Coordinates of C-alpha atoms in Angstrom, one line a residue:
M279 CA -14.6 9.3 -34.0
S280 CA -16.3 11.9 -31.9
R281 CA -19.6 11.4 -30.3
I282 CA -22.5 13.8 -29.5
P283 CA -22.4 14.5 -25.8
S284 CA -25.6 13.8 -23.9
R285 CA -27.6 16.5 -22.2
R286 CA -26.4 15.1 -18.8
T287 CA -22.8 15.5 -20.0
V288 CA -23.4 19.1 -21.0
L289 CA -25.2 20.0 -17.8
R290 CA -22.5 18.3 -15.7
G291 CA -19.6 19.2 -17.9
L292 CA -17.3 22.2 -18.2
A293 CA -18.4 25.7 -17.6
V294 CA -16.7 28.7 -19.2
S295 CA -18.2 32.1 -18.5
G296 CA -21.6 30.4 -18.0
A297 CA -21.4 28.3 -21.2
A298 CA -21.2 24.5 -21.2
V299 CA -18.2 23.2 -23.0
I300 CA -19.2 20.5 -25.4
G301 CA -15.9 19.2 -26.7
F302 CA -12.1 19.4 -27.0
D303 CA -10.5 20.8 -30.2
P304 CA -7.4 18.7 -30.9
A305 CA -6.1 21.3 -33.4
T306 CA -6.0 24.2 -30.9
R307 CA -5.7 22.0 -27.9
S308 CA -8.5 23.9 -26.2
W309 CA -12.0 23.3 -25.0
A310 CA -14.9 24.7 -27.1
A311 CA -18.3 25.8 -25.9
T312 CA -19.9 25.8 -29.4
T313 CA -19.2 24.0 -32.7
S314 CA -18.7 27.3 -34.3
E315 CA -15.6 27.9 -32.2
S316 CA -13.6 25.5 -34.3
G317 CA -13.5 24.4 -37.9
T318 CA -12.5 20.9 -36.9
T319 CA -14.5 18.1 -35.5
L320 CA -14.6 18.3 -31.7
A321 CA -13.8 15.3 -29.5
G322 CA -16.8 14.7 -27.3
I323 CA -16.4 14.9 -23.5
P324 CA -16.9 11.6 -21.7
Q325 CA -20.1 11.2 -19.7
L326 CA -19.3 12.0 -16.1
D327 CA -20.8 11.5 -12.6
G328 CA -18.8 14.5 -11.3
T329 CA -17.8 17.8 -12.9
L330 CA -15.1 19.1 -15.2
V331 CA -14.5 22.8 -14.8
T332 CA -12.4 25.5 -16.5
D333 CA -13.5 28.6 -14.6
A334 CA -10.7 31.0 -13.8
S335 CA -10.7 30.5 -10.1
S336 CA -10.5 26.7 -10.3
L337 CA -7.6 26.9 -12.8
A338 CA -5.8 29.5 -10.7
A339 CA -6.2 27.3 -7.6
A340 CA -4.9 24.2 -9.5
A341 CA -1.9 26.3 -10.7
D342 CA -0.8 26.9 -7.1
D343 CA 0.1 24.8 -4.1
Y344 CA 1.4 25.1 -0.6
G345 CA 4.8 26.2 -1.8
H346 CA 3.5 29.2 -3.8
I347 CA 6.6 29.1 -5.9
V348 CA 5.7 27.2 -9.1
H349 CA 2.6 28.0 -11.1
H350 CA 1.6 25.8 -14.0
R351 CA -1.9 26.4 -15.3
P352 CA -4.0 23.4 -16.4
L353 CA -6.7 23.4 -19.1
A354 CA -9.3 21.9 -16.9
V355 CA -9.9 20.5 -13.4
L356 CA -11.9 17.2 -12.8
R357 CA -13.9 16.8 -9.6
P358 CA -14.8 13.1 -10.0
G359 CA -18.1 11.8 -8.8
S360 CA -16.7 8.2 -9.1
V361 CA -13.6 6.2 -10.0
R362 CA -15.3 5.8 -13.4
D363 CA -14.8 9.5 -14.0
V364 CA -11.0 9.1 -13.4
V365 CA -10.9 6.2 -15.8
A366 CA -12.9 8.0 -18.5
M367 CA -10.9 11.3 -18.3
V368 CA -7.5 9.6 -18.2
R369 CA -8.4 7.6 -21.3
F370 CA -9.6 10.8 -22.9
C371 CA -6.3 12.5 -22.0
N372 CA -4.3 9.5 -23.1
E373 CA -6.0 9.6 -26.5
H374 CA -5.2 13.3 -27.0
C375 CA -1.8 13.3 -25.2
L376 CA -2.9 15.7 -22.5
P377 CA -0.8 15.6 -19.3
V378 CA -2.6 14.6 -16.1
A379 CA -1.9 15.0 -12.4
P380 CA -3.9 14.0 -9.4
R381 CA -4.1 16.6 -6.6
G382 CA -5.1 15.7 -3.0
Q383 CA -4.9 18.6 -0.5
G384 CA -2.5 20.6 -2.7
H385 CA 0.2 20.5 0.0
S386 CA 3.1 20.0 -2.4
P387 CA 5.6 22.9 -2.2
F388 CA 7.2 22.8 -5.7
G389 CA 4.6 22.2 -8.4
Q390 CA 4.7 18.4 -8.1
A391 CA 0.9 18.1 -8.7
Q392 CA 0.6 20.8 -11.3
V393 CA 0.3 20.4 -15.1
Q394 CA 0.8 23.1 -17.8
G395 CA -2.0 22.8 -20.4
G396 CA -3.4 19.5 -19.1
L397 CA -5.9 18.1 -16.6
V398 CA -5.7 18.2 -12.8
I399 CA -7.8 15.5 -11.0
E400 CA -8.9 16.6 -7.6
T401 CA -9.2 13.4 -5.5
A402 CA -10.9 15.0 -2.5
T403 CA -14.3 13.6 -3.6
L404 CA -12.9 10.0 -3.5
A405 CA -12.9 10.0 0.3
E406 CA -14.9 6.9 1.3
I407 CA -13.7 5.0 4.3
G408 CA -14.7 1.3 4.2
P409 CA -16.5 -0.7 7.0
L410 CA -14.6 -1.4 10.2
G411 CA -15.1 -3.6 13.2
P412 CA -13.1 -4.4 16.4
D413 CA -11.4 -7.4 14.7
S414 CA -10.5 -5.6 11.5
T415 CA -6.9 -5.9 10.4
T416 CA -7.2 -3.6 7.4
V417 CA -9.3 -0.8 6.1
T418 CA -10.0 0.3 2.5
V419 CA -10.2 4.0 1.8
G420 CA -10.5 6.3 -1.1
A421 CA -7.3 8.2 -2.3
G422 CA -8.8 11.5 -1.3
A423 CA -9.5 10.6 2.3
K424 CA -7.5 12.6 4.8
W425 CA -5.5 10.8 7.4
S426 CA -7.3 12.8 10.1
D427 CA -10.6 11.2 9.0
V428 CA -9.0 7.7 8.7
A429 CA -7.6 8.1 12.2
K430 CA -11.0 9.2 13.6
A431 CA -12.8 6.3 11.9
T432 CA -10.3 3.6 13.0
T433 CA -9.7 4.8 16.6
A434 CA -13.5 4.6 17.2
H435 CA -12.9 0.8 17.0
G436 CA -9.7 0.8 19.0
L437 CA -7.6 0.5 15.8
T438 CA -5.1 2.7 13.9
P439 CA -2.8 2.8 10.9
P440 CA 0.7 2.3 12.4
V441 CA 2.4 5.3 10.8
F442 CA 1.3 8.9 10.5
T443 CA 2.8 12.0 9.1
D444 CA 2.9 14.8 11.6
Y445 CA 0.3 16.8 9.7
L446 CA -2.9 14.8 9.4
E447 CA -4.7 16.9 6.8
L448 CA -3.0 15.2 3.9
S449 CA -4.6 12.8 1.5
V450 CA -3.9 9.1 1.6
G451 CA -3.2 9.0 -2.1
G452 CA -0.8 11.9 -1.8
T453 CA 1.4 10.5 1.0
L454 CA 1.4 7.0 -0.5
S455 CA 2.7 8.5 -3.8
V456 CA 5.8 9.8 -2.0
G457 CA 6.3 7.5 0.9
G458 CA 4.6 8.8 4.1
L459 CA 7.2 9.2 6.9
G460 CA 6.6 10.0 10.5
G461 CA 8.0 9.4 14.0
Q462 CA 6.6 5.8 14.1
A463 CA 8.6 4.8 10.9
H464 CA 11.6 3.5 12.8
R465 CA 9.3 0.7 14.2
H466 CA 6.8 0.1 11.4
G467 CA 8.4 1.5 8.2
A468 CA 6.7 4.2 6.1
Q469 CA 3.0 4.4 5.3
V470 CA 3.8 2.7 1.9
D471 CA 5.2 -0.3 3.8
N472 CA 1.8 -0.8 5.4
V473 CA -0.4 -1.0 2.3
T474 CA -1.8 -4.4 1.4
E475 CA -3.6 -3.6 -1.9
L476 CA -4.3 -0.7 -4.3
R477 CA -6.7 0.2 -7.0
V478 CA -4.9 2.3 -9.6
V479 CA -5.9 4.0 -12.8
T480 CA -2.9 3.6 -15.1
G481 CA -1.7 6.2 -17.6
A482 CA -3.5 4.2 -20.3
G483 CA -6.8 4.6 -18.5
Q484 CA -7.0 1.0 -17.1
L485 CA -8.5 0.4 -13.7
V486 CA -6.2 -2.2 -12.1
R487 CA -6.2 -3.9 -8.7
C488 CA -2.7 -4.7 -7.5
S489 CA -0.8 -6.0 -4.5
P490 CA 2.4 -7.7 -3.6
S491 CA 1.1 -10.9 -5.3
R492 CA -1.1 -9.5 -8.0
R493 CA 0.5 -7.2 -10.6
P494 CA 3.4 -6.6 -8.2
D495 CA 5.3 -4.6 -10.8
L496 CA 2.6 -2.0 -10.8
F497 CA 2.1 -2.2 -7.0
H498 CA 5.8 -1.4 -6.4
A499 CA 5.9 1.2 -9.2
V500 CA 3.0 3.2 -7.6
L501 CA 4.0 3.2 -4.0
A502 CA 6.4 6.1 -3.6
G503 CA 6.4 6.2 -7.4
L504 CA 5.5 9.9 -7.6
G505 CA 2.4 9.2 -9.7
Q506 CA 4.5 8.2 -12.7
C507 CA 2.8 5.0 -13.6
G508 CA -0.7 5.2 -12.1
I509 CA -3.2 7.3 -10.1
I510 CA -4.1 5.7 -6.8
V511 CA -7.9 5.8 -6.4
E512 CA -8.2 3.4 -3.4
A513 CA -5.8 1.8 -0.9
T514 CA -6.1 -0.9 1.7
L515 CA -4.2 -0.1 4.8
R516 CA -2.9 -2.3 7.6
L517 CA -4.3 -1.7 11.1
V518 CA -2.9 -2.3 14.6
R519 CA -4.3 -1.8 18.0
A520 CA -4.5 1.9 19.1
P521 CA -3.5 3.1 22.6
A522 CA -6.0 5.0 24.6
T523 CA -3.3 7.4 25.9
V524 CA 0.3 8.2 25.2
R525 CA 3.1 9.7 27.3
H526 CA 5.0 12.4 25.3
Y527 CA 8.6 13.2 26.5
H528 CA 10.5 16.3 25.6
L529 CA 14.3 16.0 26.1
T530 CA 16.8 18.9 25.5
Y531 CA 20.4 18.6 24.2
D532 CA 23.2 21.1 23.6
D533 CA 25.2 18.9 21.2
L534 CA 24.1 17.8 17.8
A535 CA 26.0 14.5 17.6
T536 CA 24.8 13.4 21.0
F537 CA 21.2 14.3 20.1
L538 CA 21.4 12.2 16.9
D539 CA 23.1 9.3 18.6
D540 CA 20.4 9.1 21.2
Q541 CA 17.8 9.1 18.4
R542 CA 19.7 6.3 16.8
I543 CA 19.8 4.3 20.0
L544 CA 16.1 4.7 20.5
A545 CA 15.3 3.7 16.9
Q546 CA 17.4 0.6 17.1
E547 CA 16.2 -0.5 20.6
G548 CA 12.5 0.3 19.9
R549 CA 11.8 1.4 23.4
F550 CA 9.5 4.2 22.2
D551 CA 6.7 4.0 19.7
C552 CA 7.4 7.4 18.1
V553 CA 10.8 9.2 18.0
E554 CA 11.6 12.5 16.3
G555 CA 13.2 15.9 17.2
Q556 CA 13.5 19.6 16.4
V557 CA 16.2 22.1 16.3
H558 CA 15.7 25.6 17.7
A559 CA 17.7 28.9 17.7
D560 CA 19.4 29.9 20.8
A561 CA 19.5 33.5 22.2
D562 CA 22.3 34.4 19.7
G563 CA 20.2 33.2 16.7
A564 CA 22.3 30.0 16.1
F565 CA 20.5 26.7 15.6
R566 CA 22.1 24.7 18.4
V567 CA 19.2 23.8 20.7
Y568 CA 18.1 20.2 20.1
A569 CA 14.8 18.8 21.4
L570 CA 14.1 15.1 21.2
D571 CA 10.5 14.0 21.2
A572 CA 9.8 10.5 22.3
V573 CA 6.4 8.9 22.8
A574 CA 5.4 5.8 24.6
Y575 CA 2.0 4.2 23.9
G576 CA 0.0 3.1 26.9
P577 CA -2.6 0.3 27.3
P578 CA -3.9 -1.6 25.5
V579 CA -0.8 -1.4 23.3
G580 CA 1.8 -1.5 26.0
P581 CA 2.1 -1.2 29.8
A582 CA 1.9 2.1 31.7
P583 CA 5.1 4.0 30.8
D584 CA 8.1 3.5 33.2
D585 CA 10.0 6.8 33.1
T586 CA 13.2 5.4 34.6
A587 CA 13.4 2.5 32.2
L588 CA 12.5 4.5 29.1
L589 CA 15.0 7.3 29.7
S590 CA 17.8 5.1 31.0
G591 CA 21.2 5.8 29.4
L592 CA 20.1 8.9 27.4
R593 CA 22.4 11.9 27.5
H594 CA 19.9 14.7 27.6
D595 CA 20.0 17.5 30.2
P596 CA 18.0 15.9 33.0
A597 CA 17.0 19.2 34.4
T598 CA 14.9 20.0 31.3
V599 CA 12.9 16.8 31.1
Q600 CA 9.2 17.4 30.5
Y601 CA 6.4 15.0 29.7
E602 CA 2.7 14.9 29.3
D603 CA 0.0 12.3 29.1
R604 CA -2.6 12.9 26.4
P605 CA -5.3 11.0 24.4
Y606 CA -3.9 9.2 21.4
Y607 CA -5.8 11.2 18.8
D608 CA -4.9 14.5 20.4
F609 CA -1.2 13.4 20.1
L610 CA -1.7 12.5 16.4
N611 CA -3.4 15.9 15.8
R612 CA -0.8 17.9 17.8
L613 CA -0.1 20.2 14.9
A614 CA -3.6 21.5 14.7
P615 CA -3.0 24.6 16.9
W616 CA 0.2 25.4 14.9
V617 CA -1.7 25.2 11.6
A618 CA -4.5 27.4 13.0
A619 CA -2.0 30.0 14.0
A620 CA -0.2 29.8 10.6
K621 CA -3.5 30.4 8.8
E622 CA -4.5 33.2 11.2
T623 CA -1.2 35.1 10.8
G624 CA -1.0 34.6 7.1
V625 CA 2.2 32.4 7.2
W626 CA 0.2 29.6 5.5
T627 CA 0.2 31.8 2.3
Y628 CA 4.0 32.3 2.4
A629 CA 6.4 30.6 0.0
H630 CA 7.7 27.3 1.3
P631 CA 11.1 26.4 -0.2
W632 CA 11.4 23.2 1.8
L633 CA 14.5 21.1 2.2
N634 CA 14.0 17.4 2.9
L635 CA 17.0 15.1 2.9
M636 CA 17.8 11.5 3.8
L637 CA 21.1 11.6 5.6
P638 CA 23.3 8.6 6.2
G639 CA 23.7 7.9 9.9
T640 CA 27.4 8.1 10.0
S641 CA 27.6 11.5 8.3
A642 CA 24.3 13.0 9.5
A643 CA 25.8 15.3 12.1
T644 CA 28.5 16.6 9.7
V645 CA 26.2 17.2 6.7
S646 CA 23.3 18.7 8.8
A647 CA 25.7 20.9 10.7
R648 CA 26.8 22.6 7.5
V649 CA 23.2 23.5 6.8
L650 CA 22.4 24.6 10.3
N651 CA 25.6 26.7 10.7
A652 CA 24.7 28.7 7.5
L653 CA 21.0 29.1 8.5
T654 CA 19.7 32.2 10.1
P655 CA 16.3 32.8 11.8
A656 CA 15.4 35.1 8.8
D657 CA 16.1 32.2 6.4
L658 CA 13.9 29.9 8.4
G659 CA 11.2 32.5 8.4
P660 CA 8.2 32.9 10.7
M661 CA 7.0 29.6 12.2
G662 CA 9.6 27.7 10.2
V663 CA 10.5 24.3 11.6
I664 CA 13.6 22.0 11.6
L665 CA 13.0 18.3 12.1
F666 CA 15.0 15.1 12.4
Y667 CA 13.5 11.6 12.2
P668 CA 15.6 8.4 12.7
L669 CA 14.9 5.6 10.2
R670 CA 15.9 2.0 10.2
R671 CA 16.8 0.6 6.8
D672 CA 15.4 -2.9 7.6
R673 CA 11.9 -1.4 8.2
L674 CA 11.8 0.4 4.8
T675 CA 10.8 -2.3 2.3
T676 CA 9.2 -0.3 -0.5
P677 CA 11.7 -0.2 -3.4
L678 CA 11.1 3.3 -4.6
L679 CA 11.3 4.9 -1.2
R680 CA 15.0 5.7 -1.3
T681 CA 17.3 6.3 1.6
S682 CA 20.9 5.6 2.4
D683 CA 22.3 2.1 2.5
E684 CA 23.3 2.4 6.1
A685 CA 21.4 0.7 8.9
V686 CA 20.1 4.0 10.3
S687 CA 19.4 7.2 8.3
Y688 CA 17.8 10.4 9.3
L689 CA 15.1 12.4 7.6
F690 CA 16.3 16.0 8.0
D691 CA 13.7 18.7 7.2
V692 CA 14.3 22.4 7.0
L693 CA 10.7 23.8 6.5
S694 CA 11.3 27.4 5.7
A695 CA 8.8 30.2 5.0
A696 CA 9.4 33.3 3.0
P697 CA 7.1 36.1 1.8
P698 CA 5.9 35.0 -1.7
D699 CA 6.9 38.3 -3.3
D700 CA 10.5 38.0 -2.0
T701 CA 11.7 36.2 -5.0
A702 CA 15.4 36.9 -4.2
A703 CA 15.0 35.1 -0.8
V704 CA 13.2 32.2 -2.4
D705 CA 15.8 31.8 -5.2
R706 CA 18.6 31.9 -2.6
L707 CA 16.9 29.2 -0.5
L708 CA 16.4 27.0 -3.5
A709 CA 20.1 27.4 -4.4
S710 CA 21.0 26.5 -0.8
N711 CA 18.7 23.4 -1.0
R712 CA 20.4 22.3 -4.1
A713 CA 23.9 22.7 -2.5
A714 CA 22.7 20.8 0.6
Y715 CA 21.4 18.0 -1.6
E716 CA 24.7 17.7 -3.5
A717 CA 26.6 17.4 -0.2
T718 CA 24.1 14.7 0.9
A719 CA 24.4 12.8 -2.3
E720 CA 28.2 12.9 -2.1
A721 CA 27.9 11.4 1.4
G722 CA 25.7 8.6 0.2
G723 CA 22.3 10.0 1.0
T724 CA 19.4 11.3 -1.1
H725 CA 16.3 13.4 -0.6
Y726 CA 12.7 12.7 0.4
P727 CA 10.8 14.0 -2.6
V728 CA 8.3 16.2 -1.0
G729 CA 10.4 19.4 -0.9
S730 CA 11.8 22.1 -3.1
I731 CA 15.0 21.0 -4.7
P732 CA 15.6 21.7 -8.3
F733 CA 16.1 18.3 -10.0
T734 CA 16.9 17.1 -13.5
P735 CA 15.9 13.7 -15.0
A736 CA 19.5 12.6 -14.5
D737 CA 19.2 13.5 -10.8
W738 CA 16.1 11.3 -10.7
R739 CA 18.0 8.3 -12.2
T740 CA 20.7 8.8 -9.5
H741 CA 18.0 9.1 -6.9
F742 CA 16.2 5.9 -7.7
G743 CA 19.5 4.1 -8.3
P744 CA 19.1 0.3 -8.6
A745 CA 15.3 0.7 -8.6
W746 CA 15.4 2.9 -11.7
P747 CA 15.2 0.1 -14.4
A748 CA 12.0 -1.3 -12.8
L749 CA 10.4 2.2 -12.7
E750 CA 11.4 3.0 -16.2
S751 CA 10.0 -0.4 -17.4
A752 CA 6.7 0.2 -15.5
K753 CA 6.4 3.7 -17.0
R754 CA 6.7 2.3 -20.5
T755 CA 4.1 -0.4 -19.7
Y756 CA 1.5 1.5 -17.8
D757 CA 1.9 5.1 -19.1
P758 CA 3.1 4.6 -22.7
Q759 CA 2.1 8.1 -23.7
G760 CA 4.0 9.6 -20.8
I761 CA 1.0 11.8 -19.7
L762 CA 1.2 11.3 -15.9
V763 CA 2.4 13.8 -13.4
P764 CA 4.9 15.9 -15.4
G765 CA 5.4 18.3 -12.5
Q766 CA 7.8 15.8 -10.8
G767 CA 10.2 16.1 -13.8
V768 CA 11.2 12.4 -13.6
F769 CA 10.9 11.5 -17.3

């Protein structure tokens, strides 16, 4: 039974060419601005604190992302004024079998947060950061809060989340939906391993609080669950003491296996707080210059860094050692100049057919060498980046964050950029990504699902492996109509 929308709903509701949309026509699966547009009874729009829009520019923005490769156009975009709005619109979409996807900062590269003919929920308005004090052990934040803002709020009290992605301008809900990996993960696990509680809107439109002890099936299905069972609207994050300053070391290697082995040693020994690395092209255009980044936190987290002890036994070229001391937040936000340059030069608008693999430690050098030997600077594109992060299996405790079964794995990222109109280059890179994934899977690895690898539902079952039955059961329980996040292609 439809209801008559209130004047407040009409004024705050959808706008199409200046006319307020008053309802949804289930027969044509479209929004209607007047009752004369349809011969059927319209389904009334829920009363909202925020806005629901269908203007062309909003729909076009929601049909794009950082990848600029996939374009699925929704019917509408919700900018919620409250969690109640998310509940109301998910219930509405569940009733009418409309697909739904939350969107944080739109940084997905392959249409993961897009929906064809459905509703995109922009979470940026759900960005509140809860109260903090010097003795706080957790902080509760809205899903749309950016990690940069969380870091600023917590470091003001001498506290910090233990793990950050390199790029801070991502939403909390977005990274928790995929895992959230960074250079600190070898010590503290992923961001999902440092969540104590969630508030989630399920696919059935129920607002549920969950934790490891309260609705644990939902909690474990949502963290790194790609949005398949619920939309994160709030998360409580674990906090640790923040250093005032850090010492950032840059070490250079000329051998891939040695470089990776030193990363493994540092991950297992835990002598540094952050470990990652990059690969650069040499003068001949071959990718065989390996740079290891290792960061030691200073007081009050640890003692003043001892260079000799920290670098002891490593097999880098000693003549190339560089280090710098910098404030902790400046270190966290170290990509800011790169991002500014990418936006200024237009590289930000390029297509980004990214490759993100989880390589087993024992075969990481062999598998990655195949990719690197076939890669050219033109393939990587302007300002493209190649990254390695060592990961310890015993620190990754979230069931749906899949990696190899070995004690140490490596996150291997080839973050390419190509002109968006060069479809041949994009298609070629996507095919290369698929081939690299297949070689990784054959070696016992998988992928980190933030990139651009063509995947089928069968691939997803293989990806989740022993965790698949629990995810499939949670999907049936919490999203029985199957409306959530179809862009991932999991179900």
